Coordinates of C-alpha atoms and ligand atoms in Angstrom, one line a residue:
M1 CA -72.8 -110.1 34.6
D2 CA -70.0 -109.6 36.7
A3 CA -69.6 -113.0 39.1
R4 CA -67.2 -113.5 41.8
L5 CA -67.4 -116.7 43.5
Y6 CA -65.3 -117.3 46.7
V7 CA -64.8 -120.7 47.6
I8 CA -62.8 -123.0 50.1
P9 CA -61.1 -126.0 47.7
A10 CA -63.3 -129.2 48.8
S11 CA -66.0 -127.4 50.4
H12 CA -69.2 -129.7 49.2
P13 CA -71.8 -126.7 49.1
S14 CA -69.0 -124.3 47.4
I15 CA -69.3 -127.2 44.5
G16 CA -72.4 -127.1 44.8
A17 CA -73.1 -123.3 43.9
E18 CA -69.9 -123.7 41.4
L19 CA -72.4 -126.6 39.7
M20 CA -75.5 -124.0 39.9
L21 CA -73.2 -120.9 37.9
K22 CA -72.7 -123.8 35.4
H23 CA -76.2 -125.2 34.9
K24 CA -77.4 -121.6 34.3
G25 CA -74.6 -120.7 31.9
I26 CA -73.4 -117.5 34.0
P27 CA -69.5 -117.2 33.5
C28 CA -67.8 -116.9 37.3
K29 CA -64.3 -115.7 38.4
R30 CA -63.8 -117.7 41.5
T31 CA -61.6 -116.8 44.0
D32 CA -60.3 -119.8 46.3
L33 CA -59.8 -119.0 50.4
L34 CA -58.2 -121.3 53.3
P35 CA -60.5 -122.1 56.3
V36 CA -60.4 -119.9 59.0
I37 CA -58.6 -116.9 56.8
S38 CA -61.7 -117.1 55.0
K39 CA -63.5 -116.0 57.6
G40 CA -61.6 -112.4 57.4
V41 CA -61.5 -112.5 53.8
L42 CA -65.4 -112.6 53.4
R43 CA -66.0 -110.0 56.1
A44 CA -63.2 -107.2 54.4
V45 CA -65.0 -108.0 51.2
G46 CA -68.6 -107.1 52.9
F47 CA -70.7 -110.5 53.2
P48 CA -72.7 -110.4 56.2
G49 CA -71.7 -114.2 56.8
V50 CA -68.4 -115.6 57.5
T51 CA -69.2 -118.9 55.4
V52 CA -68.4 -120.5 52.0
P53 CA -70.2 -120.5 49.5
A54 CA -70.1 -116.7 49.0
L55 CA -71.5 -114.9 45.6
K56 CA -71.0 -111.5 44.6
I57 CA -72.8 -110.7 41.6
D58 CA -73.3 -107.9 39.5
G59 CA -72.8 -105.8 43.3
A60 CA -74.9 -107.8 45.5
K61 CA -73.7 -110.1 47.6
V62 CA -74.9 -113.4 48.1
P63 CA -73.9 -115.4 50.9
G64 CA -74.6 -119.2 51.1
S65 CA -75.7 -122.1 49.2
R66 CA -79.7 -121.9 49.4
P67 CA -79.8 -117.8 48.9
I68 CA -77.7 -118.8 45.8
A69 CA -79.6 -121.4 44.1
R70 CA -82.7 -118.2 44.6
E71 CA -80.7 -115.5 43.2
L72 CA -79.2 -117.2 40.4
E73 CA -82.9 -117.9 39.6
R74 CA -84.4 -114.7 39.7
L75 CA -81.5 -113.6 37.4
R76 CA -81.5 -116.4 34.7
P77 CA -84.6 -118.4 35.0
E78 CA -83.5 -120.7 32.3
P79 CA -82.6 -123.5 32.6
P80 CA -84.5 -123.9 35.9
L81 CA -83.2 -124.7 39.4
F82 CA -86.9 -124.9 41.0
P83 CA -89.9 -126.5 38.8
A84 CA -93.0 -123.9 38.7
D85 CA -95.4 -126.5 40.0
P86 CA -95.6 -125.8 43.7
E87 CA -96.1 -129.5 45.2
Q88 CA -92.9 -130.6 43.2
R89 CA -91.5 -127.1 44.6
A90 CA -91.5 -127.7 48.1
A91 CA -90.8 -131.0 47.5
I92 CA -87.6 -130.0 46.2
E93 CA -87.4 -127.2 48.8
E94 CA -87.5 -129.5 51.5
A95 CA -84.9 -132.0 50.4
E96 CA -82.8 -128.9 49.6
R97 CA -83.3 -128.1 53.5
F98 CA -82.5 -131.4 54.6
G99 CA -78.9 -131.4 52.3
D100 CA -77.7 -128.3 53.7
E101 CA -79.3 -128.1 57.9
E102 CA -78.3 -131.7 58.0
L103 CA -76.7 -133.6 55.4
Q104 CA -73.8 -130.8 55.4
H105 CA -72.0 -130.9 58.2
P106 CA -71.9 -134.3 60.0
I107 CA -69.4 -134.9 56.9
R108 CA -68.0 -131.7 57.7
Q109 CA -67.0 -132.8 61.3
I110 CA -65.8 -136.2 59.7
L111 CA -63.4 -134.8 57.3
W112 CA -62.0 -132.2 60.6
W113 CA -61.8 -135.0 62.5
G114 CA -60.2 -137.0 59.9
M115 CA -57.6 -133.7 58.9
K116 CA -57.1 -133.7 62.7
R117 CA -55.6 -137.1 62.5
D118 CA -53.6 -136.8 59.1
R119 CA -52.8 -133.6 57.3
A120 CA -51.8 -135.1 54.3
P121 CA -54.9 -135.2 52.8
L122 CA -55.7 -131.9 52.9
R123 CA -52.9 -131.8 49.1
G124 CA -55.5 -133.6 47.3
Y125 CA -58.1 -132.0 48.7
S126 CA -56.8 -127.9 47.4
E127 CA -55.8 -129.9 44.1
G128 CA -56.1 -126.8 41.6
A129 CA -56.4 -124.4 44.3
R130 CA -55.0 -121.1 44.1
I131 CA -54.8 -120.0 47.5
G132 CA -51.7 -117.4 47.6
L133 CA -49.2 -119.9 47.8
P134 CA -47.3 -123.3 47.5
I135 CA -50.1 -126.1 48.3
G136 CA -47.0 -128.0 49.6
L137 CA -46.1 -124.6 51.9
A138 CA -50.0 -124.6 52.8
V139 CA -50.3 -127.9 53.5
K140 CA -46.6 -128.2 55.9
T141 CA -47.7 -124.8 57.9
A142 CA -51.6 -125.7 58.1
A143 CA -51.8 -127.2 61.5
P144 CA -53.3 -124.3 63.3
I145 CA -55.6 -124.2 60.8
V146 CA -56.9 -127.4 61.1
A147 CA -57.2 -127.1 65.0
L148 CA -58.9 -124.4 64.6
S149 CA -61.4 -125.4 61.9
A150 CA -62.2 -128.6 64.2
R151 CA -62.7 -126.8 66.7
F152 CA -65.0 -124.1 64.9
N153 CA -66.8 -127.1 63.6
E154 CA -66.8 -128.9 66.5
A155 CA -65.1 -132.1 65.2
D156 CA -64.7 -133.7 68.6
D157 CA -65.0 -137.4 69.6
T158 CA -68.6 -137.5 70.4
N159 CA -70.4 -135.7 68.1
V160 CA -67.8 -137.9 65.0
Q161 CA -69.5 -141.0 66.8
R162 CA -73.1 -139.4 66.8
D163 CA -72.7 -138.6 62.9
L164 CA -71.5 -142.1 62.5
A165 CA -74.5 -143.3 63.8
A166 CA -76.5 -140.9 62.2
L167 CA -74.9 -141.6 58.4
P168 CA -77.3 -144.7 57.0
G169 CA -80.5 -142.8 58.2
L170 CA -79.2 -139.6 56.3
L171 CA -78.3 -141.6 53.1
D172 CA -81.8 -143.3 53.4
R173 CA -83.0 -140.1 53.6
V174 CA -81.0 -139.4 50.4
D175 CA -82.1 -142.6 48.5
S176 CA -85.6 -142.2 49.8
Y177 CA -85.4 -138.3 47.4
I178 CA -83.8 -140.6 44.8
A179 CA -86.7 -142.9 44.6
A180 CA -89.5 -140.7 44.5
G181 CA -88.2 -138.5 42.0
T182 CA -87.4 -135.4 43.8
I183 CA -83.4 -135.6 43.0
G184 CA -81.9 -137.6 40.5
G185 CA -84.5 -136.2 37.8
E186 CA -84.1 -135.6 34.0
Q187 CA -83.2 -131.9 35.1
L188 CA -81.1 -131.4 37.8
N189 CA -82.5 -129.2 39.9
A190 CA -81.2 -127.2 43.4
A191 CA -81.8 -130.1 45.6
D192 CA -79.6 -132.3 43.5
F193 CA -76.8 -129.5 43.4
Q194 CA -77.7 -129.3 47.4
I195 CA -77.4 -132.6 47.9
A196 CA -74.9 -134.8 45.8
P197 CA -71.8 -132.5 46.9
S198 CA -72.0 -133.8 49.9
I199 CA -72.2 -137.3 49.2
G200 CA -69.3 -136.9 46.9
L201 CA -67.4 -135.8 49.3
A202 CA -67.8 -138.6 51.8
L203 CA -67.1 -141.0 49.1
T204 CA -63.5 -139.5 49.5
L205 CA -63.4 -140.8 52.6
D206 CA -61.8 -144.7 52.7
D207 CA -63.7 -145.3 56.4
L208 CA -67.2 -143.5 55.2
K209 CA -66.7 -145.4 51.4
P210 CA -68.2 -149.2 51.9
A211 CA -71.0 -147.5 53.4
I212 CA -72.0 -145.7 50.3
E213 CA -71.0 -147.1 47.1
G214 CA -73.2 -149.5 46.0
R215 CA -76.4 -147.2 47.1
P216 CA -78.2 -144.6 44.6
A217 CA -77.0 -141.7 46.5
A218 CA -73.4 -143.0 45.0
A219 CA -74.6 -143.2 41.8
L220 CA -76.4 -139.2 42.2
A221 CA -72.7 -138.1 43.6
Q222 CA -70.9 -139.8 40.4
R223 CA -73.1 -138.5 38.0
I224 CA -72.8 -134.8 38.8
V225 CA -69.4 -134.7 41.1
P226 CA -67.8 -137.8 38.9
N227 CA -64.2 -136.3 40.0
Y228 CA -64.5 -134.8 43.6
P229 CA -60.9 -133.8 44.8
G230 CA -59.2 -134.8 47.5
H231 CA -59.3 -138.6 49.4
M232 CA -58.7 -139.3 52.6
P233 CA -57.5 -142.9 53.3
P234 CA -58.9 -144.9 57.1
V235 CA -58.6 -142.9 59.7
L236 CA -61.6 -143.1 62.0
P237 CA -61.3 -146.0 65.2
A238 CA -62.9 -149.3 63.9
E239 CA -65.2 -149.8 66.3
W240 CA -66.4 -146.0 65.7
L241 CA -67.8 -147.4 61.8
T242 CA -70.0 -150.9 63.6
P243 CA -73.2 -148.5 62.9
L244 CA -71.7 -148.3 59.0
G245 CA -72.1 -152.3 59.0
A246 CA -68.1 -152.3 58.7
D247 CA -66.9 -155.5 60.4
Ligands
LIG301 N1 -74.5 -124.2 55.7 C1 -74.3 -123.4 54.6 C2 -73.1 -122.9 55.4 C3 -71.6 -123.7 54.4 C4 -70.3 -124.0 55.3 O1 -70.4 -123.7 56.9 N2 -69.4 -123.6 54.4 C5 -68.6 -124.1 55.2 C6 -66.7 -124.8 54.5 S1 -68.0 -126.4 53.7 C7 -67.3 -122.7 55.7 O2 -67.3 -121.8 55.1 N3 -66.4 -123.4 56.6 C8 -65.7 -121.5 57.1 C9 -64.2 -122.2 58.0 O3 -64.2 -124.0 57.6 O4 -63.5 -121.9 58.1 C10 -74.0 -123.5 52.8 O5 -74.8 -124.1 52.5 O6 -73.9 -122.1 52.4

């Protein structure tokens, strides 16, 4: 199989897609893209969308983490990403949808808000990436990319405060999927690969870590993405963290 995955380094759904390819045992080349610039590259390659992950596999162009899960399942059914039992499959698909539509974006917004305040952590999040220029130079010249990414992702004060208020509920939901056995089972599934990277990314933010540590969600991330790249020191205003139970 000829596979190439287009990613942005440390992007949570990109890490999920990479793990699903690994789960299927499909060798894959990786193209690392800078945010914003990624949109033009994906268009030039002929993808219908402008976000990562995007997978080119045997000539087909598959944009998005959930379509990628389904295409991988179609091309190589074993080991499965979805169970055969319809009821179990429906539960996993709902958890996967939650991970994609409800969990991914708040964490992305909080991260970009933090980057607006302090670009230095970009270096850690880009570790090991091959973006066509030295990481130090990329970080030094990243101000416009960070500003545009924050704008595209609507990472403004109002949204980030709303995200922080919603985060405990989102984490409870992840814990409840684990308690129900929908995710975190012996055999990992598409919802595990969708949800765990979002928790892994959230755990790289010192501001969010205390609200996650000790939860089943943290153990899941530790199991599936133990070495998530990047680290963001505290950057959010202390009063915004009240909903997380911070002092
Ligand atoms: N929810 C979708 C979309 C993912 C998404 O928005 N990806 C971000 C990176 S995490 C992206 O491509 N952003 C474009 C940019 O930053 O320029 C998925 O899971 O595939």
